[in-house]
GROMACS .gro file of C-alpha atoms in nm:
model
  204
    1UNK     CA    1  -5.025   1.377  10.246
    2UNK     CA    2  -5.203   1.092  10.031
    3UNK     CA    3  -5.319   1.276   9.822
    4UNK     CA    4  -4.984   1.490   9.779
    5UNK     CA    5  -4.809   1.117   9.722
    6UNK     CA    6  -5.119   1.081   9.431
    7UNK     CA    7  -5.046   1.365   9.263
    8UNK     CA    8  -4.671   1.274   9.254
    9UNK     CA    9  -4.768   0.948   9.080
   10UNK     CA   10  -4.965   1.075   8.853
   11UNK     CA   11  -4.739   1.304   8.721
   12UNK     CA   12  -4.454   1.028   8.691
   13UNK     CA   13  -4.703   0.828   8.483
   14UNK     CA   14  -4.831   1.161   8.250
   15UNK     CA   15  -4.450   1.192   8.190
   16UNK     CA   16  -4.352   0.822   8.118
   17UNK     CA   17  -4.620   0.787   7.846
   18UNK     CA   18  -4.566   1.097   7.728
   19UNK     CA   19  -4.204   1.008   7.663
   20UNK     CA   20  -4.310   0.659   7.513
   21UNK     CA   21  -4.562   0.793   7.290
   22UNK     CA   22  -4.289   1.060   7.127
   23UNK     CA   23  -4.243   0.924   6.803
   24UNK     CA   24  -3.920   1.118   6.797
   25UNK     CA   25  -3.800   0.888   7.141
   26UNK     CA   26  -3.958   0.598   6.997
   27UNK     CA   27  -3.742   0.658   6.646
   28UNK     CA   28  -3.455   0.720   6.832
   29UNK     CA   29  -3.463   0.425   7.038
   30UNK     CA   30  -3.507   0.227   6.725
   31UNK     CA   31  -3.246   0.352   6.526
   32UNK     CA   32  -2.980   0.260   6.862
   33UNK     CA   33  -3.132  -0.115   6.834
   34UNK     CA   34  -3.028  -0.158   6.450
   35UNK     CA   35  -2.716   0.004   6.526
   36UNK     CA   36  -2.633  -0.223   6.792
   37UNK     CA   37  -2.728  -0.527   6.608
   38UNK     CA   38  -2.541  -0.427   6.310
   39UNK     CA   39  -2.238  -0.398   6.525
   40UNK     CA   40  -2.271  -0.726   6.684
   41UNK     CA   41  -2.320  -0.906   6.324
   42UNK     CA   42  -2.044  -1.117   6.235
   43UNK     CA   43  -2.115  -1.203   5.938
   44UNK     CA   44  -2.147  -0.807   5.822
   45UNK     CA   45  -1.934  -0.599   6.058
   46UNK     CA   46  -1.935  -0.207   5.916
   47UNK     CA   47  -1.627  -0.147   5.689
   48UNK     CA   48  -1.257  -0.060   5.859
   49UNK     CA   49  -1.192   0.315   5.715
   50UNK     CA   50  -1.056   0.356   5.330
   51UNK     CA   51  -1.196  -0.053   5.218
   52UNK     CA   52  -1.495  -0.103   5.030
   53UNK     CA   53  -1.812  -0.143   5.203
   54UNK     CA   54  -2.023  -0.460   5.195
   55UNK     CA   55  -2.345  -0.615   5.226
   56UNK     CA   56  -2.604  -0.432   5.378
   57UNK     CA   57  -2.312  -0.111   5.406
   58UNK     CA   58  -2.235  -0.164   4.972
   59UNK     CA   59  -2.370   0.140   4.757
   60UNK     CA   60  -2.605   0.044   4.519
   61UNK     CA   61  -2.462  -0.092   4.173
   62UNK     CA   62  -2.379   0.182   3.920
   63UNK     CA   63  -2.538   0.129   3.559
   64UNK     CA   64  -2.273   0.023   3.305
   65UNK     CA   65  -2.105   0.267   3.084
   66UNK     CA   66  -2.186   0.227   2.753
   67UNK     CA   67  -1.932   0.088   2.497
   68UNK     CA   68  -1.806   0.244   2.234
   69UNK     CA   69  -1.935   0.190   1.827
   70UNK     CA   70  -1.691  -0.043   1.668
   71UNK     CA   71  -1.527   0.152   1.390
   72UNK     CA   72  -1.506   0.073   1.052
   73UNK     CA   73  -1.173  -0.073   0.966
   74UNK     CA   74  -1.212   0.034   0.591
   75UNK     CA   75  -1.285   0.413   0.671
   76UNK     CA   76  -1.050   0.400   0.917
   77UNK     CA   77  -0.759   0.334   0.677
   78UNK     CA   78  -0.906   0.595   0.437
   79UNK     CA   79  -0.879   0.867   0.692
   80UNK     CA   80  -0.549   0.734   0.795
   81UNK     CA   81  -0.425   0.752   0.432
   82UNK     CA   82  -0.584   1.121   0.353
   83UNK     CA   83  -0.386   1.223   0.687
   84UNK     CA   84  -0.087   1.125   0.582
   85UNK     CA   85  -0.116   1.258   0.219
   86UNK     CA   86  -0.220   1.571   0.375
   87UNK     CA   87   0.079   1.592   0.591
   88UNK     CA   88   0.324   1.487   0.277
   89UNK     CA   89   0.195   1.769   0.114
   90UNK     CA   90   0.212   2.006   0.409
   91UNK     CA   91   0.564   1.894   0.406
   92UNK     CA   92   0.671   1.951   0.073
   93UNK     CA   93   0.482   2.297   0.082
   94UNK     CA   94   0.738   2.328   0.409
   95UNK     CA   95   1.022   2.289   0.219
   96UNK     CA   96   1.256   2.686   0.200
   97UNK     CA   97   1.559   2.525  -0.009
   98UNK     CA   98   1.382   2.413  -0.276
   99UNK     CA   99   1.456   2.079  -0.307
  100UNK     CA  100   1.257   1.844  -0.038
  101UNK     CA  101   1.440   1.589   0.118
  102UNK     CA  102   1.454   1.197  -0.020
  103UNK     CA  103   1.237   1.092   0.284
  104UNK     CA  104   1.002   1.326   0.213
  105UNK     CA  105   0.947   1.189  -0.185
  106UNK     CA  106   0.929   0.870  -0.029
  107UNK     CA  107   0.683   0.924   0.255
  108UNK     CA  108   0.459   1.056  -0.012
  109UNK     CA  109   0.554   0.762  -0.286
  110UNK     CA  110   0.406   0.493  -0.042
  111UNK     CA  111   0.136   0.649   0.060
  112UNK     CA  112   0.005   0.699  -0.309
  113UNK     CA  113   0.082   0.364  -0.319
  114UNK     CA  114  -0.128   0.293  -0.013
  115UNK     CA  115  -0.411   0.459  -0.116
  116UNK     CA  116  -0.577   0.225  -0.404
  117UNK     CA  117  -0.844  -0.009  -0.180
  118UNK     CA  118  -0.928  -0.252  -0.474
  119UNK     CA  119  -0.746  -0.233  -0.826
  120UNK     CA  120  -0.408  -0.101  -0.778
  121UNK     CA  121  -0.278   0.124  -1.029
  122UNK     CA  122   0.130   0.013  -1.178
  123UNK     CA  123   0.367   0.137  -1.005
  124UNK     CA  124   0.545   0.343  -1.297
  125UNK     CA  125   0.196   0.547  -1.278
  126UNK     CA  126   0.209   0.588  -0.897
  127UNK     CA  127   0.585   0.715  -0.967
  128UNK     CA  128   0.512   1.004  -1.208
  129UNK     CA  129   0.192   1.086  -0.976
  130UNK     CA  130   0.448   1.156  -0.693
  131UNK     CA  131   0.720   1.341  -0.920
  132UNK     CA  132   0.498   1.561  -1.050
  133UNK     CA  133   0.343   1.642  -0.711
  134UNK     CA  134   0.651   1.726  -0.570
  135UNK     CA  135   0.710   1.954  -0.865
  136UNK     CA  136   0.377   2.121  -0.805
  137UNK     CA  137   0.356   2.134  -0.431
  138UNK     CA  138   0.714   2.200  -0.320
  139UNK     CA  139   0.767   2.545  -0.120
  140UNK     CA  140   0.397   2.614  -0.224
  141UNK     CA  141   0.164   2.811   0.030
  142UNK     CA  142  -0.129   2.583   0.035
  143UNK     CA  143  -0.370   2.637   0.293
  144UNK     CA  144  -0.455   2.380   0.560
  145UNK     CA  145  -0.792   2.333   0.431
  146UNK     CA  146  -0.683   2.347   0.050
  147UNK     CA  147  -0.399   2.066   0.155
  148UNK     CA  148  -0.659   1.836   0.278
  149UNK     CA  149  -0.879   1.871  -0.018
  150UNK     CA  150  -0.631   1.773  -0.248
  151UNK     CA  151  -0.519   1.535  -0.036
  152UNK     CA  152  -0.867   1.423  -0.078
  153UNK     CA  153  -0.857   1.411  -0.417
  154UNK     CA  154  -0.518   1.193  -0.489
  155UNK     CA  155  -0.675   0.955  -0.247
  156UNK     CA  156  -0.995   0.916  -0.498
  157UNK     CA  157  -0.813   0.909  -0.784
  158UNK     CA  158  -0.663   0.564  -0.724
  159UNK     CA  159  -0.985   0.416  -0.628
  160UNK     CA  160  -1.119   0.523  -0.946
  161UNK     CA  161  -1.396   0.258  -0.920
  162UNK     CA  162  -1.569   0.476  -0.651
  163UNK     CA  163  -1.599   0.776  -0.862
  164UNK     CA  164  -1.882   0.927  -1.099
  165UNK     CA  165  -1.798   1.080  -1.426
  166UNK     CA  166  -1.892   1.438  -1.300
  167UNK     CA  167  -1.724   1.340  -0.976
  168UNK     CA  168  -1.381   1.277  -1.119
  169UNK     CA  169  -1.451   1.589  -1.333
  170UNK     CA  170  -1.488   1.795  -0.994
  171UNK     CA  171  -1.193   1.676  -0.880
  172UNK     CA  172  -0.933   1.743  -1.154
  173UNK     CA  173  -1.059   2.097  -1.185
  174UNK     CA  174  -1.085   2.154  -0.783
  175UNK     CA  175  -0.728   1.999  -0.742
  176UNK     CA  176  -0.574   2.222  -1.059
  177UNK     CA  177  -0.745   2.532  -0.916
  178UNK     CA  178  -0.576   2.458  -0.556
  179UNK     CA  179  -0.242   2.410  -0.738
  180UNK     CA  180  -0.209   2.661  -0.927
  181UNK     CA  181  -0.337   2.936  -0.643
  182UNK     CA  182  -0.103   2.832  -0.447
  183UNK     CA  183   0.172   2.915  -0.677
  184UNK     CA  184   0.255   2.615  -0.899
  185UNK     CA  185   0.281   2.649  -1.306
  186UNK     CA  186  -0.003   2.598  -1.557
  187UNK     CA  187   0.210   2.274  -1.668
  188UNK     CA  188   0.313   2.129  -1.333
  189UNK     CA  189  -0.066   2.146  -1.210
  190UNK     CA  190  -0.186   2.002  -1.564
  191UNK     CA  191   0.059   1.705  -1.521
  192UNK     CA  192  -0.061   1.657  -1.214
  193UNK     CA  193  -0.412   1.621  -1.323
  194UNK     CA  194  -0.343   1.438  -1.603
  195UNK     CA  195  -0.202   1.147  -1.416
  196UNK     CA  196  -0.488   1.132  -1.185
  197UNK     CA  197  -0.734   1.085  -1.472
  198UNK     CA  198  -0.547   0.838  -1.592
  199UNK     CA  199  -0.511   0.627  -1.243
  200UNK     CA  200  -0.881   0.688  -1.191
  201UNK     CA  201  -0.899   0.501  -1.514
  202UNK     CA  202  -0.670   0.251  -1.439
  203UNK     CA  203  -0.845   0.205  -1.104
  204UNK     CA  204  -1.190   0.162  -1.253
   0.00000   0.00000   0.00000
């Protein structure tokens, strides 16, 4: 019988340090503790559902997105300007009755007039530029691309001071050649040219 009541014992104490020495009980345990004490903190209680967590419960900070490149105000307005002469000119080529409409002559009038970034050229030059292109680009078929090149082009033209010799001779041939593909006359195109070369030169 006593030694029945040792063997009992013994067992109950193999057991109890077996359990204790589990690192798995032992973990356990530990993680309960924090738990608890994290619970009974108030100065941090856990977040009510759907706020924004705090203290020890906050996610780590995010790094900052990255701000954007500042753009430059004076490219900026020279894309803006060959935009809009682009779309003048796809407007123009729009036209079916053959006569575009007084807005349309205007649109295009100020933004010619727009275009010049230093020396402006007069305005009786900027005039016959934009009566002769309506005369050459009106109910033309003037591909996108081809629009935005010669956009391009009347845009360089009056800022003349930019521009090469062999540039500005680029140009008035390019911008003919587009012209006249398109459909316009031999004189209409060469009119057109001509007063380009001589805003590039009053632009110089």
């Amino acid at each position: 019988m006593k030694t029945a009541t040792l063997l009992f014992c013994g067992l109950c104490l193999v057991v109890t340090v077996t359990a204790l020495a589990d690192p798995y009980v032992i973990s356990k345990q530990q993680a309960h503790r924090a738990a608890d004490q994290a619970s009974s903190d108030p100065q941090n209680p856990p977040p009510p559902p759907g706020l924004p967590a705090r203290g020890r419960y906050a996610a780590p900070p995010t790094a900052a997105a990255p701000s954007a490149a500042p753009v430059d105000p004076a490219l900026a307005a020279t894309l803006q300007n060959i935009n809009d002469l682009r779309a003048d000119l796809d407007a123009l080529n729009a036209v079916t009755n053959g006569e575009p409409a007084a807005v349309q002559k205007v649109s295009l009038l100020n933004h010619l007039s727009a275009a010049a970034s230093g020396t402006k050229p007069s305005s009786a030059s900027v005039q016959k530029l934009a009566d002769h292109v309506v005369a050459a680009t009106t109910s033309r078929k003037t591909p996108a691309a081809q629009q935005t090149n010669l956009a391009r082009y009347l845009h360089a033209a009056c800022n003349g001071s930019h521009l090469t010799a062999a540039q500005l001779t680029m140009i008035l041939g390019d911008a003919q050649k587009i012209m006249t593909t398109a459909g316009a006359s031999a004189d209409d195109a060469g009119s057109v040219v001509a007063d380009l070369k001589a805003i590039a030169a009053e632009t110089k």
